[in-house]
Coordinates of N, CA and C in Angstrom, one line a residue:
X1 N 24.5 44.5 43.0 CA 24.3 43.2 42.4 C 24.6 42.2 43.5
X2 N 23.5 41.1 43.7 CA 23.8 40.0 44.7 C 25.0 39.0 44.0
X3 N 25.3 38.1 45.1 CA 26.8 37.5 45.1 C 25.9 36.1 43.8
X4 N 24.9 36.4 44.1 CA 25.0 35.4 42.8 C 24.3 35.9 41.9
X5 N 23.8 37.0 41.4 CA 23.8 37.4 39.8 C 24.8 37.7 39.3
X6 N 25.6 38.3 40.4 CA 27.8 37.6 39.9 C 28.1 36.8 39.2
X7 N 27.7 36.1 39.9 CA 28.1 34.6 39.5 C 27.7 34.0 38.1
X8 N 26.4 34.4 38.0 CA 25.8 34.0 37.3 C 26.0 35.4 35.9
X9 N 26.3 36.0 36.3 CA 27.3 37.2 34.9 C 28.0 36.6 34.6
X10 N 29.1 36.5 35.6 CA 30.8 35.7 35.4 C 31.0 34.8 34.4
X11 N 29.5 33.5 34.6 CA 29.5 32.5 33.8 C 29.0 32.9 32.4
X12 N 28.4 33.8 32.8 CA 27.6 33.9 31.0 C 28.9 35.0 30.4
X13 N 29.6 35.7 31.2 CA 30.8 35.8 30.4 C 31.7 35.1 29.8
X14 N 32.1 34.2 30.7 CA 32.7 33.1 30.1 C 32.2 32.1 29.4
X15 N 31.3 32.0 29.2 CA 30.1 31.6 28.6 C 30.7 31.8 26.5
X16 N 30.3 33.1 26.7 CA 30.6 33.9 25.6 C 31.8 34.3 24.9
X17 N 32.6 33.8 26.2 CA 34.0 33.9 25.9 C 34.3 33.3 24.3
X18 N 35.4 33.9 22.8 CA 35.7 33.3 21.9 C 36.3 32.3 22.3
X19 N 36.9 31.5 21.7 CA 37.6 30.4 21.5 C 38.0 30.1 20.0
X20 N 39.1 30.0 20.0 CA 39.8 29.5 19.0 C 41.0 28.3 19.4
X21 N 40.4 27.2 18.3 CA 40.9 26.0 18.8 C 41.7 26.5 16.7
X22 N 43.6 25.2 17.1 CA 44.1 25.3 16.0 C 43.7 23.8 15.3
X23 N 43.3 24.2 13.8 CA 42.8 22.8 12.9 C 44.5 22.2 12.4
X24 N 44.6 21.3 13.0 CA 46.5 20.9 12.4 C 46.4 19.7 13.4
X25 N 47.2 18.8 12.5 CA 47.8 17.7 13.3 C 49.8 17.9 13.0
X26 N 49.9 18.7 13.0 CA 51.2 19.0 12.8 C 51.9 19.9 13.8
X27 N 52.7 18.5 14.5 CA 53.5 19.2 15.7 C 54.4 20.7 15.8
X28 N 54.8 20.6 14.5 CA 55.6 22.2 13.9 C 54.8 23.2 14.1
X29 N 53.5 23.1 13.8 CA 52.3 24.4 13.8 C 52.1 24.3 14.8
X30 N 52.2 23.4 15.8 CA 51.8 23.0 17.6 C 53.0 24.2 18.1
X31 N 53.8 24.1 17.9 CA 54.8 24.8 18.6 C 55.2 26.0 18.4
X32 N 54.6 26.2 16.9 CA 54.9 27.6 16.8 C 53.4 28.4 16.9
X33 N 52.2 27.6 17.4 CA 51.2 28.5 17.4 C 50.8 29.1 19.1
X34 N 50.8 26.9 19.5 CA 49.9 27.5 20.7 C 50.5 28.3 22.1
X35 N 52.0 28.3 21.9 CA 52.7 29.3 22.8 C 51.9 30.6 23.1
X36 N 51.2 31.1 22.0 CA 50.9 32.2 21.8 C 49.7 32.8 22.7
X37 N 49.1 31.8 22.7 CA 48.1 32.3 23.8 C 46.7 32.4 22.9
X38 N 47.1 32.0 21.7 CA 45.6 32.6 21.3 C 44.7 31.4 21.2
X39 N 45.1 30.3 20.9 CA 44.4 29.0 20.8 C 44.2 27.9 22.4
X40 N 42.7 28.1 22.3 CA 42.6 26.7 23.4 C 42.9 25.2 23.3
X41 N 43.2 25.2 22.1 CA 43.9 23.8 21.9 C 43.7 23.6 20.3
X42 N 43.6 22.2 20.1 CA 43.8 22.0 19.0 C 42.9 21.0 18.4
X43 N 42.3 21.1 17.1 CA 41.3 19.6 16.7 C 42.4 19.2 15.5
X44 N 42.0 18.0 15.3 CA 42.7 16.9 14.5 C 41.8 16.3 13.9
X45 N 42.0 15.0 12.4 CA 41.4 14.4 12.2 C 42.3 13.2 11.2
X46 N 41.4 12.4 11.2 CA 42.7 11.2 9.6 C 43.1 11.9 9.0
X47 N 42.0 12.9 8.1 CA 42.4 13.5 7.0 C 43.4 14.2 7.6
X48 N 43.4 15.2 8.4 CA 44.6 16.1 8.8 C 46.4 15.4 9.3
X49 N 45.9 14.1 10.0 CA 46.6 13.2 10.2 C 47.7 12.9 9.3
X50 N 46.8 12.7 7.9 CA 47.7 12.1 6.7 C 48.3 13.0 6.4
X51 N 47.9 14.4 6.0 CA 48.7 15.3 5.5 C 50.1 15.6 6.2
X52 N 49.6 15.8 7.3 CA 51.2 15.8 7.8 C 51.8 14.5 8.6
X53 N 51.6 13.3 7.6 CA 52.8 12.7 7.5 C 52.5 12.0 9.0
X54 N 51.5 11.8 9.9 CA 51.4 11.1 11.1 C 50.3 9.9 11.5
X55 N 51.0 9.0 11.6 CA 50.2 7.3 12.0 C 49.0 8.1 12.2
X56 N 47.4 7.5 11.7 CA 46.6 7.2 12.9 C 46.7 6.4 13.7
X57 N 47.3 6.2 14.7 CA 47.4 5.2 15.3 C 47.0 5.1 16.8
X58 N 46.7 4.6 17.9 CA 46.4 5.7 19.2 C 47.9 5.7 19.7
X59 N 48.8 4.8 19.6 CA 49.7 4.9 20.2 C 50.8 6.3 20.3
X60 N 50.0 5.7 19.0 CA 50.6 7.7 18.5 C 50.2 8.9 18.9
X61 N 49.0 9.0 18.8 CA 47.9 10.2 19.0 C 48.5 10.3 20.7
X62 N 48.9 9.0 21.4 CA 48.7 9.5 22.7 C 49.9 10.3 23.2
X63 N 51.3 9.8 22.0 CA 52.1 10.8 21.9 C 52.1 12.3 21.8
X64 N 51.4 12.7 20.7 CA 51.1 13.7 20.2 C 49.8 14.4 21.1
X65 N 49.3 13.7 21.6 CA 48.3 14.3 22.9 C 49.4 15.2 23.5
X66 N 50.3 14.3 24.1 CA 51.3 14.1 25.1 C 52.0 15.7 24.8
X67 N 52.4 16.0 23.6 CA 53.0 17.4 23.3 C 52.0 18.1 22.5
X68 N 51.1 18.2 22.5 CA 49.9 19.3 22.4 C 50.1 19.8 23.9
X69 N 49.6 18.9 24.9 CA 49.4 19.2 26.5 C 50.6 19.7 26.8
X70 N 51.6 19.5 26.5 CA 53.0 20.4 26.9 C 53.0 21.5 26.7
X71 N 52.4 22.0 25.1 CA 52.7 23.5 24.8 C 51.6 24.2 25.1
X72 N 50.7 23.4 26.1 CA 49.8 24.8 26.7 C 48.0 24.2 26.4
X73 N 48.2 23.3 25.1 CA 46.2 22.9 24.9 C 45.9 22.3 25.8
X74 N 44.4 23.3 26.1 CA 43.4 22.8 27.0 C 42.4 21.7 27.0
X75 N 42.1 21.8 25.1 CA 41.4 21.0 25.3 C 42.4 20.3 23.6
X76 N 41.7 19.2 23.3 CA 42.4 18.2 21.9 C 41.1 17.5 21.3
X77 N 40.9 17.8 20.5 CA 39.6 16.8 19.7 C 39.8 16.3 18.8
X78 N 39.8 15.0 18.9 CA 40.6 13.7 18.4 C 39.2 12.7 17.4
X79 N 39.2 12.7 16.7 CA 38.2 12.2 15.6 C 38.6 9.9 16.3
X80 N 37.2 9.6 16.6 CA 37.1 8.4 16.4 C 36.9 7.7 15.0
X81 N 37.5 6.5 14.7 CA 37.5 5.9 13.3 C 37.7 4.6 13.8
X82 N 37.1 3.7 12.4 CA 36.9 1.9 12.9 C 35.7 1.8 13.1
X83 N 35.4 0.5 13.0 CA 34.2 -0.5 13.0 C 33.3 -0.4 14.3
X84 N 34.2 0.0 15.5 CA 33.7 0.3 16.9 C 34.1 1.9 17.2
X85 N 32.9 2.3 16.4 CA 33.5 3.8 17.2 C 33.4 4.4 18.7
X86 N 32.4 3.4 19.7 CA 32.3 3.5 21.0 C 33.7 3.2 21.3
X87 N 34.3 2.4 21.2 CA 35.5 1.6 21.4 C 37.0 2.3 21.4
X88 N 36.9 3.0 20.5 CA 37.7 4.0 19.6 C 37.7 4.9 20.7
X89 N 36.8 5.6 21.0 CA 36.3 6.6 21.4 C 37.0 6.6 22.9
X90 N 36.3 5.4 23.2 CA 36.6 5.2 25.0 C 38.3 5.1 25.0
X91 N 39.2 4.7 24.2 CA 40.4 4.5 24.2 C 40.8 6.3 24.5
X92 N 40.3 7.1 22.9 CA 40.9 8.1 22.7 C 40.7 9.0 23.8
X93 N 39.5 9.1 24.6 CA 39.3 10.1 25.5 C 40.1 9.8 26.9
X94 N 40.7 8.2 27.2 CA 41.3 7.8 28.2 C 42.7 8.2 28.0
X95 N 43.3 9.1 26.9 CA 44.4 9.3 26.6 C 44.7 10.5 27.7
X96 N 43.7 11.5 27.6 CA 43.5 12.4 28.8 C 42.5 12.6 28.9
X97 N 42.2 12.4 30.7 CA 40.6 12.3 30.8 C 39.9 13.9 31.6
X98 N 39.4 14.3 30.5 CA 38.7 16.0 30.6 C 39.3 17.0 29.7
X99 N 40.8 16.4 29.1 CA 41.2 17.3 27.7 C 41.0 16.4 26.5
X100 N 40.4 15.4 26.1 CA 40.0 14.8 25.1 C 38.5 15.1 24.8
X101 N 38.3 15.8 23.7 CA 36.7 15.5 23.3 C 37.2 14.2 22.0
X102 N 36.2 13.7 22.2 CA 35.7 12.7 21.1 C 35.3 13.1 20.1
X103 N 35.6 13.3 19.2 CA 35.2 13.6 17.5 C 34.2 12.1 16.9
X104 N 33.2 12.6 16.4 CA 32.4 11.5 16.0 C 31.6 12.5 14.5
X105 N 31.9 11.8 13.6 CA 30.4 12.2 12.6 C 29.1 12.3 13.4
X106 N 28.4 13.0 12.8 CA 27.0 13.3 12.8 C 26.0 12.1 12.1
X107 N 26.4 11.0 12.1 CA 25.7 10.1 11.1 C 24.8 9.2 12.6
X108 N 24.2 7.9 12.3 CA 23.4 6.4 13.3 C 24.6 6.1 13.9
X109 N 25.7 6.0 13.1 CA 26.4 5.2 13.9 C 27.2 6.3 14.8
X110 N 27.5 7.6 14.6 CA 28.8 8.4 15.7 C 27.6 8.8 16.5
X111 N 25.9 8.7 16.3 CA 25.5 9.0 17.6 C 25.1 8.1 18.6
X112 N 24.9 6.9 17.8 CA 25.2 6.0 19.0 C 26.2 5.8 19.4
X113 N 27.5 5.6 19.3 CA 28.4 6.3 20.2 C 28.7 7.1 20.8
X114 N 28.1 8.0 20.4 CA 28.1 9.6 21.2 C 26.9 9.3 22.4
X115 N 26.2 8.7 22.3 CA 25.1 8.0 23.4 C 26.0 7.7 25.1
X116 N 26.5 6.9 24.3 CA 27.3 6.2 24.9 C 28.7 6.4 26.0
X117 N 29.2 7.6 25.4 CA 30.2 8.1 25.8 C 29.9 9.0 26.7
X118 N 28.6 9.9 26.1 CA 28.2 10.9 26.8 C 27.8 10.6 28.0
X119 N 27.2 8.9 28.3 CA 26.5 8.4 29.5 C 28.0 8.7 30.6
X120 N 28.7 8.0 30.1 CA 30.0 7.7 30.6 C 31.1 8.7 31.4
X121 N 30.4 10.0 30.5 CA 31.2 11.0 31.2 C 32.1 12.0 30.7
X122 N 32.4 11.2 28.9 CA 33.4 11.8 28.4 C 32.8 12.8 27.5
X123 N 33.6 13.9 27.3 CA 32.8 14.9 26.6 C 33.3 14.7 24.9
X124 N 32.2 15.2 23.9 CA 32.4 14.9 22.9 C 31.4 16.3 21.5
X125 N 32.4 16.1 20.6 CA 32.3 16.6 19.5 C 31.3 16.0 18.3
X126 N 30.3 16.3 17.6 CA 30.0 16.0 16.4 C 31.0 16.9 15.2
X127 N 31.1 15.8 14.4 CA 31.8 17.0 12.9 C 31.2 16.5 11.9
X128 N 31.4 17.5 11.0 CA 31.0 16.8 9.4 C 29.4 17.5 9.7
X129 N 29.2 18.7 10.1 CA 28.2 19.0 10.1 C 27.4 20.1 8.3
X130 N 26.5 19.1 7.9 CA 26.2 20.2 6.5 C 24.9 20.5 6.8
X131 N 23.8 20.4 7.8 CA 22.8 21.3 8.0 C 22.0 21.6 9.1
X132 N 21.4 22.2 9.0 CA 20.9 23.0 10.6 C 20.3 22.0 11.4
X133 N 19.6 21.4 10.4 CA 18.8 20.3 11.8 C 19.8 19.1 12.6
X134 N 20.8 19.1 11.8 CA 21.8 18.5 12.8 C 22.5 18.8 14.2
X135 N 21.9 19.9 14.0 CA 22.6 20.9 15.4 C 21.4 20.3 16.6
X136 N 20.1 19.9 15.7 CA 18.9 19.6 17.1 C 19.5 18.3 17.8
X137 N 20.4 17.5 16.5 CA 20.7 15.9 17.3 C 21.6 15.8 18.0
X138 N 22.7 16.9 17.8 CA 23.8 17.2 18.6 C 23.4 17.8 20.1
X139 N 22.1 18.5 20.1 CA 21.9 19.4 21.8 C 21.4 18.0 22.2
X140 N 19.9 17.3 21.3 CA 19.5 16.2 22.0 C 20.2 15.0 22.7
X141 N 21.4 14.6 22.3 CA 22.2 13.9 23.0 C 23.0 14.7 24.0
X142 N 23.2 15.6 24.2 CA 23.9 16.2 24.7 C 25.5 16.5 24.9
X143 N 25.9 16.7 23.4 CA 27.3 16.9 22.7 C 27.9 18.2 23.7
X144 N 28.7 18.6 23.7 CA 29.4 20.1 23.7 C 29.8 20.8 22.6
X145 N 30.2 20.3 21.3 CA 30.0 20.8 20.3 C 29.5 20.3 19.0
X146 N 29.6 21.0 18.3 CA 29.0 20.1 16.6 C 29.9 21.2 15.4
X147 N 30.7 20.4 14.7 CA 31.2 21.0 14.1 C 31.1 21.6 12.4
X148 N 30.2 22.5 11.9 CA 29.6 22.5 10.7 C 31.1 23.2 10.0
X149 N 30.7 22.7 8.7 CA 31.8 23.1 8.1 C 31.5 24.0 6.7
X150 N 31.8 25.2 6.9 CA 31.0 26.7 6.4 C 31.9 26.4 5.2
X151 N 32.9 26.1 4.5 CA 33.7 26.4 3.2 C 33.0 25.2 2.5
X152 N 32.8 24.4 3.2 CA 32.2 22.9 1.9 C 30.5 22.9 1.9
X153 N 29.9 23.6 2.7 CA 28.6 24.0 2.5 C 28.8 24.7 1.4
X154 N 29.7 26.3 1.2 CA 29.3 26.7 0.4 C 29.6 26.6 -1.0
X155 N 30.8 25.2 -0.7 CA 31.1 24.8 -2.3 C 30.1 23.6 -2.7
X156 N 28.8 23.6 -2.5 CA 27.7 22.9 -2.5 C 26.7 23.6 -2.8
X157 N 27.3 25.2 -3.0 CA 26.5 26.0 -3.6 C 25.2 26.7 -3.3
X158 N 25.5 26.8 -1.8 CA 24.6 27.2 -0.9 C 25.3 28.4 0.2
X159 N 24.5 28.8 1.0 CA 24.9 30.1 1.6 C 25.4 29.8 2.8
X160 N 26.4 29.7 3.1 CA 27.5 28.9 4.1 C 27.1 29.8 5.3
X161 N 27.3 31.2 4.9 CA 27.4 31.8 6.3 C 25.6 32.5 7.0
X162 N 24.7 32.1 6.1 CA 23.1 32.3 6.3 C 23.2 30.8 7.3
X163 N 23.1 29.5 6.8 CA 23.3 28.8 7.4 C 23.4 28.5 8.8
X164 N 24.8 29.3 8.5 CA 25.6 28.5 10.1 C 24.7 29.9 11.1
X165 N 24.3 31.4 10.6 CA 23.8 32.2 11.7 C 22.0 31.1 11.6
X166 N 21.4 30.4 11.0 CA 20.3 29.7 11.3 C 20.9 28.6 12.2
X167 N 22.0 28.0 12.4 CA 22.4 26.4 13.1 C 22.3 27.7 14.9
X168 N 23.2 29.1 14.5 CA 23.5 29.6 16.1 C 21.9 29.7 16.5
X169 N 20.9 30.0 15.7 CA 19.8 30.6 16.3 C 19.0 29.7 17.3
X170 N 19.1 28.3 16.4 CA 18.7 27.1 16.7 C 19.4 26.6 18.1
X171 N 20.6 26.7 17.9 CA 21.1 26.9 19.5 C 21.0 27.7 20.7
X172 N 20.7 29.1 20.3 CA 20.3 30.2 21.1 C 18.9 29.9 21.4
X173 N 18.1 29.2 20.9 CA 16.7 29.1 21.5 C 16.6 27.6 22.2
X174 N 17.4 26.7 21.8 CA 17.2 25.0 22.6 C 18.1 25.4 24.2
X175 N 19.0 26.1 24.6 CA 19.7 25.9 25.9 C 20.1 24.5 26.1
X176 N 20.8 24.4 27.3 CA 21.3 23.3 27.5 C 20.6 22.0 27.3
X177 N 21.1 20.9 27.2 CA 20.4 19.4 26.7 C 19.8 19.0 28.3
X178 N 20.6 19.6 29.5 CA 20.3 19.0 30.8 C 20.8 19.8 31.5
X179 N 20.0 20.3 33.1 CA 21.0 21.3 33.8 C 21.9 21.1 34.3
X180 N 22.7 22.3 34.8 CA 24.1 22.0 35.2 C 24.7 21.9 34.0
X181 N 24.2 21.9 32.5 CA 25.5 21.4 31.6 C 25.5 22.9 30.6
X182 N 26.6 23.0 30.1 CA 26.6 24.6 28.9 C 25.7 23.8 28.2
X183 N 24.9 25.4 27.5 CA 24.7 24.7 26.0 C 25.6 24.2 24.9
X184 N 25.4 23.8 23.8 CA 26.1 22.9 22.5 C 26.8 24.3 22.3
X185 N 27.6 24.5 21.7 CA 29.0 25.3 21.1 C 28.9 24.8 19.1
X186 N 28.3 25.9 18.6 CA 28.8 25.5 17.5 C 30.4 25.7 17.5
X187 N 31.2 24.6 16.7 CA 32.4 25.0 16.3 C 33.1 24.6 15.1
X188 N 33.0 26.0 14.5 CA 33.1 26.6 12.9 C 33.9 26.0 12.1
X189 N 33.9 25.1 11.4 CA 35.1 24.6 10.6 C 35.2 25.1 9.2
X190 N 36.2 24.6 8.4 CA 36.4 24.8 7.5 C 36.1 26.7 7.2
X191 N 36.8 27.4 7.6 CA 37.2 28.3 6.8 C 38.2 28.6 6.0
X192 N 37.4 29.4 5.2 CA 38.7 29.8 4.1 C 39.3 31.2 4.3
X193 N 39.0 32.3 4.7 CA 39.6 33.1 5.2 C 39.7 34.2 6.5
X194 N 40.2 34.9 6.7 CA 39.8 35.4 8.1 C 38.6 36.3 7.9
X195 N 38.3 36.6 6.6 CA 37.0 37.4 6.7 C 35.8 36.7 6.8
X196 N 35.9 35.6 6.9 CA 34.9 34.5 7.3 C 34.8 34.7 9.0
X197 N 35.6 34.7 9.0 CA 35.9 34.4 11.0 C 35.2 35.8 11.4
X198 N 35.7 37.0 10.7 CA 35.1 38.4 11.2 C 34.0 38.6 10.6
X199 N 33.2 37.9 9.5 CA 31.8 38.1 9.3 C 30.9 37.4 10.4
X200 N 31.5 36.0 10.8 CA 30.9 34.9 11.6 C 30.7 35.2 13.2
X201 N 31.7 36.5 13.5 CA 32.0 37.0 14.9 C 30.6 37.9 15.0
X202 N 30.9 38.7 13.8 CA 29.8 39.9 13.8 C 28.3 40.1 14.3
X203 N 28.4 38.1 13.8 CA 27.0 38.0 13.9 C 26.6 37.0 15.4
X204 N 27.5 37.0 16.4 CA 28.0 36.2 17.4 C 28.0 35.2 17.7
X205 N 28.8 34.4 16.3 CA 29.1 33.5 16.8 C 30.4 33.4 17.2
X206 N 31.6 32.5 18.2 CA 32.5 32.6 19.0 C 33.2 31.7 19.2
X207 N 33.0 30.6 18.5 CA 33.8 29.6 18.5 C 34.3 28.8 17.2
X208 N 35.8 28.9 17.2 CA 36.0 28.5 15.7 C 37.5 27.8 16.0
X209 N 37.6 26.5 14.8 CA 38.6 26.3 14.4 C 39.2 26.1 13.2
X210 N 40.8 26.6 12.9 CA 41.1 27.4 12.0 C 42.4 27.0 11.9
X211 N 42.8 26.7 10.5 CA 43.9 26.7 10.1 C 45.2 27.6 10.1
X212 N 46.8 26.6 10.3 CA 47.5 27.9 10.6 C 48.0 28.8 9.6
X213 N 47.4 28.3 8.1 CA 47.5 29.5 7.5 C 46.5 31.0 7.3
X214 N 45.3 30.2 8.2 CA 44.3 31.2 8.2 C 45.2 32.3 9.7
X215 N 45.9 31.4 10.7 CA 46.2 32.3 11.7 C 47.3 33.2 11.2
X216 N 48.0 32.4 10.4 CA 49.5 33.8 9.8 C 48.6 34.8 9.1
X217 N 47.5 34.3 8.3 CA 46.6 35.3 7.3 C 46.6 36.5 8.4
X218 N 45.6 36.5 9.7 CA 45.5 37.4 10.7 C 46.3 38.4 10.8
X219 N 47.5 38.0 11.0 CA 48.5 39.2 11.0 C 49.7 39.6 10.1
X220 N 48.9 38.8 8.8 CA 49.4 39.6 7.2 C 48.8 40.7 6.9
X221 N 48.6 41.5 7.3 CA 47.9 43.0 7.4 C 48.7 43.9 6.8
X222 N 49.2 43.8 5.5 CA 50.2 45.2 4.9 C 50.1 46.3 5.4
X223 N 48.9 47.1 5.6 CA 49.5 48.3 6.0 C 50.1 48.3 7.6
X224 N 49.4 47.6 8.3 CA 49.9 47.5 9.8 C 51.2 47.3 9.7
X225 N 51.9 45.9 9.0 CA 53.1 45.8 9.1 C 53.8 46.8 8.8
X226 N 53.4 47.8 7.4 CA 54.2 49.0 6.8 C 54.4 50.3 8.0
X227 N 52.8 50.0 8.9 CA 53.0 51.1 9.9 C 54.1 50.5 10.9
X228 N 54.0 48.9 11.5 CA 55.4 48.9 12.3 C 56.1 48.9 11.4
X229 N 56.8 49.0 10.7 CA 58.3 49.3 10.1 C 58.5 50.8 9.8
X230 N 57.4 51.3 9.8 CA 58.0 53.1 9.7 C 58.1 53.5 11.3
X231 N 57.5 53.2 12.3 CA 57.9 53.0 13.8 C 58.9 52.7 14.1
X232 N 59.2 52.0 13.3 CA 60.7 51.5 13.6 C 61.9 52.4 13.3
X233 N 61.4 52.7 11.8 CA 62.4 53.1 11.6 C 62.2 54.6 11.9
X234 N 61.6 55.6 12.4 CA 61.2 56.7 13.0 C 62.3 56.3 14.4
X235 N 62.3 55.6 15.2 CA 62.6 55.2 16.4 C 64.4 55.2 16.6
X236 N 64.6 55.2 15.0 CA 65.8 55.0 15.1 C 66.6 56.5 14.1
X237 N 65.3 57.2 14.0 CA 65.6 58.3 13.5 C 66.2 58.4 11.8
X238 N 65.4 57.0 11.0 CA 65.9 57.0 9.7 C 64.8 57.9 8.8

């Protein structure tokens, strides 16, 4: 193999590489998750914000940037909000410039700011995604991701996970918005449990973010735990 169909493997490995980003705006689940290695960082939003009890504020956010990027996240996706979401936007992504994506709805107004941003340099997120053809306005501007949200599609009484394998297919056939750039990354929100995540893998898709009770869920495995504890206690000759 020549030195650049290498290269060009390497990338489409990494390419393909999973990703798991953690859904929490709560510094506690920061510290007890992303040490671990398994999470590339972390997304946030108001809503998440409120729950645990933290300002939106940026002054704040740039704090909380500030110890995400301590315990290891690569990347942080930080939801724009307000009357100027370019504005918002440009503030939030100057917090750190190349680990901030921009969070914006999928609506007129978060893509004209996503226009905008994208001109600029900073990389950015659509969310609040509920149907396929949204994924075309996300490649067309040229997003890095779009974030559909598979649990509230399907409490809307529709087929959450038919869906989101029609949003990957849609992405598997458009490629990149411009060369030189990846293609769009769906990334998976709103699950409800980890058999979502391992139905959603199956069918390849790879990028998801997830709650930390979906991550404790992972390795509540009764019989595994029952088998380390008879290891154990085998080891100790009980």
């Amino acid at each position: 193999m020549g030195a650049s169909n290498a290269g060009r493997t390497a990338a489409l490995i990494l390419l393909m590489a999973l990703r798991l980003l953690l859904d929490s705006a709560d510094p506690h689940a920061w510290a007890e998750w992303l040490p671990t290695g398994l999470f590339r960082g972390v997304t946030t939003n108001p809503t998440l914000l409120r729950r645990a009890a933290q300002p939106c504020r940026l002054d704040h956010l740039a704090a909380l940037s500030a110890q995400a990027l301590d315990l290891g996240a690569q990347e942080l996706h930080l939801q724009a909000w307000g009357a100027d979401l370019l504005a918002c936007g440009r503030d939030l992504a100057q917090l750190a410039p190349g680990r901030i994506w921009v969070k914006l709805p999928i609506t007129q107004a978060g893509a004209a700011a996503a226009r905008a941003l994208i001109a600029e340099g900073w990389p950015v997120t659509f969310t609040a995604c509920y149907e396929p053809a949204q994924v075309l306005l996300a490649s067309a501007l040229g997003a890095d991701y779009i974030a559909p949200y598979l649990g509230r599609i399907g409490d809307l009484g529709r087929d959450g996970h038919a869906e989101l394998r029609q949003m990957q297919r849609i992405v598997a056939s458009l490629g990149p918005a411009a060369p030189h750039r990846q293609p769009l990354r769906l990334l998976v929100a709103s699950l409800r449990s980890p058999d979502d995540l391992a139905r959603l893998a199956a069918e390849g898709l790879n990028t998801f973010t997830i709650s930390p009770e979906i991550a404790a869920a992972l390795f509540a495995v009764e019989p595994t735990l029952a088998a380390a504890a008879q290891f154990e206690r085998d080891a100790l000759g009980a």
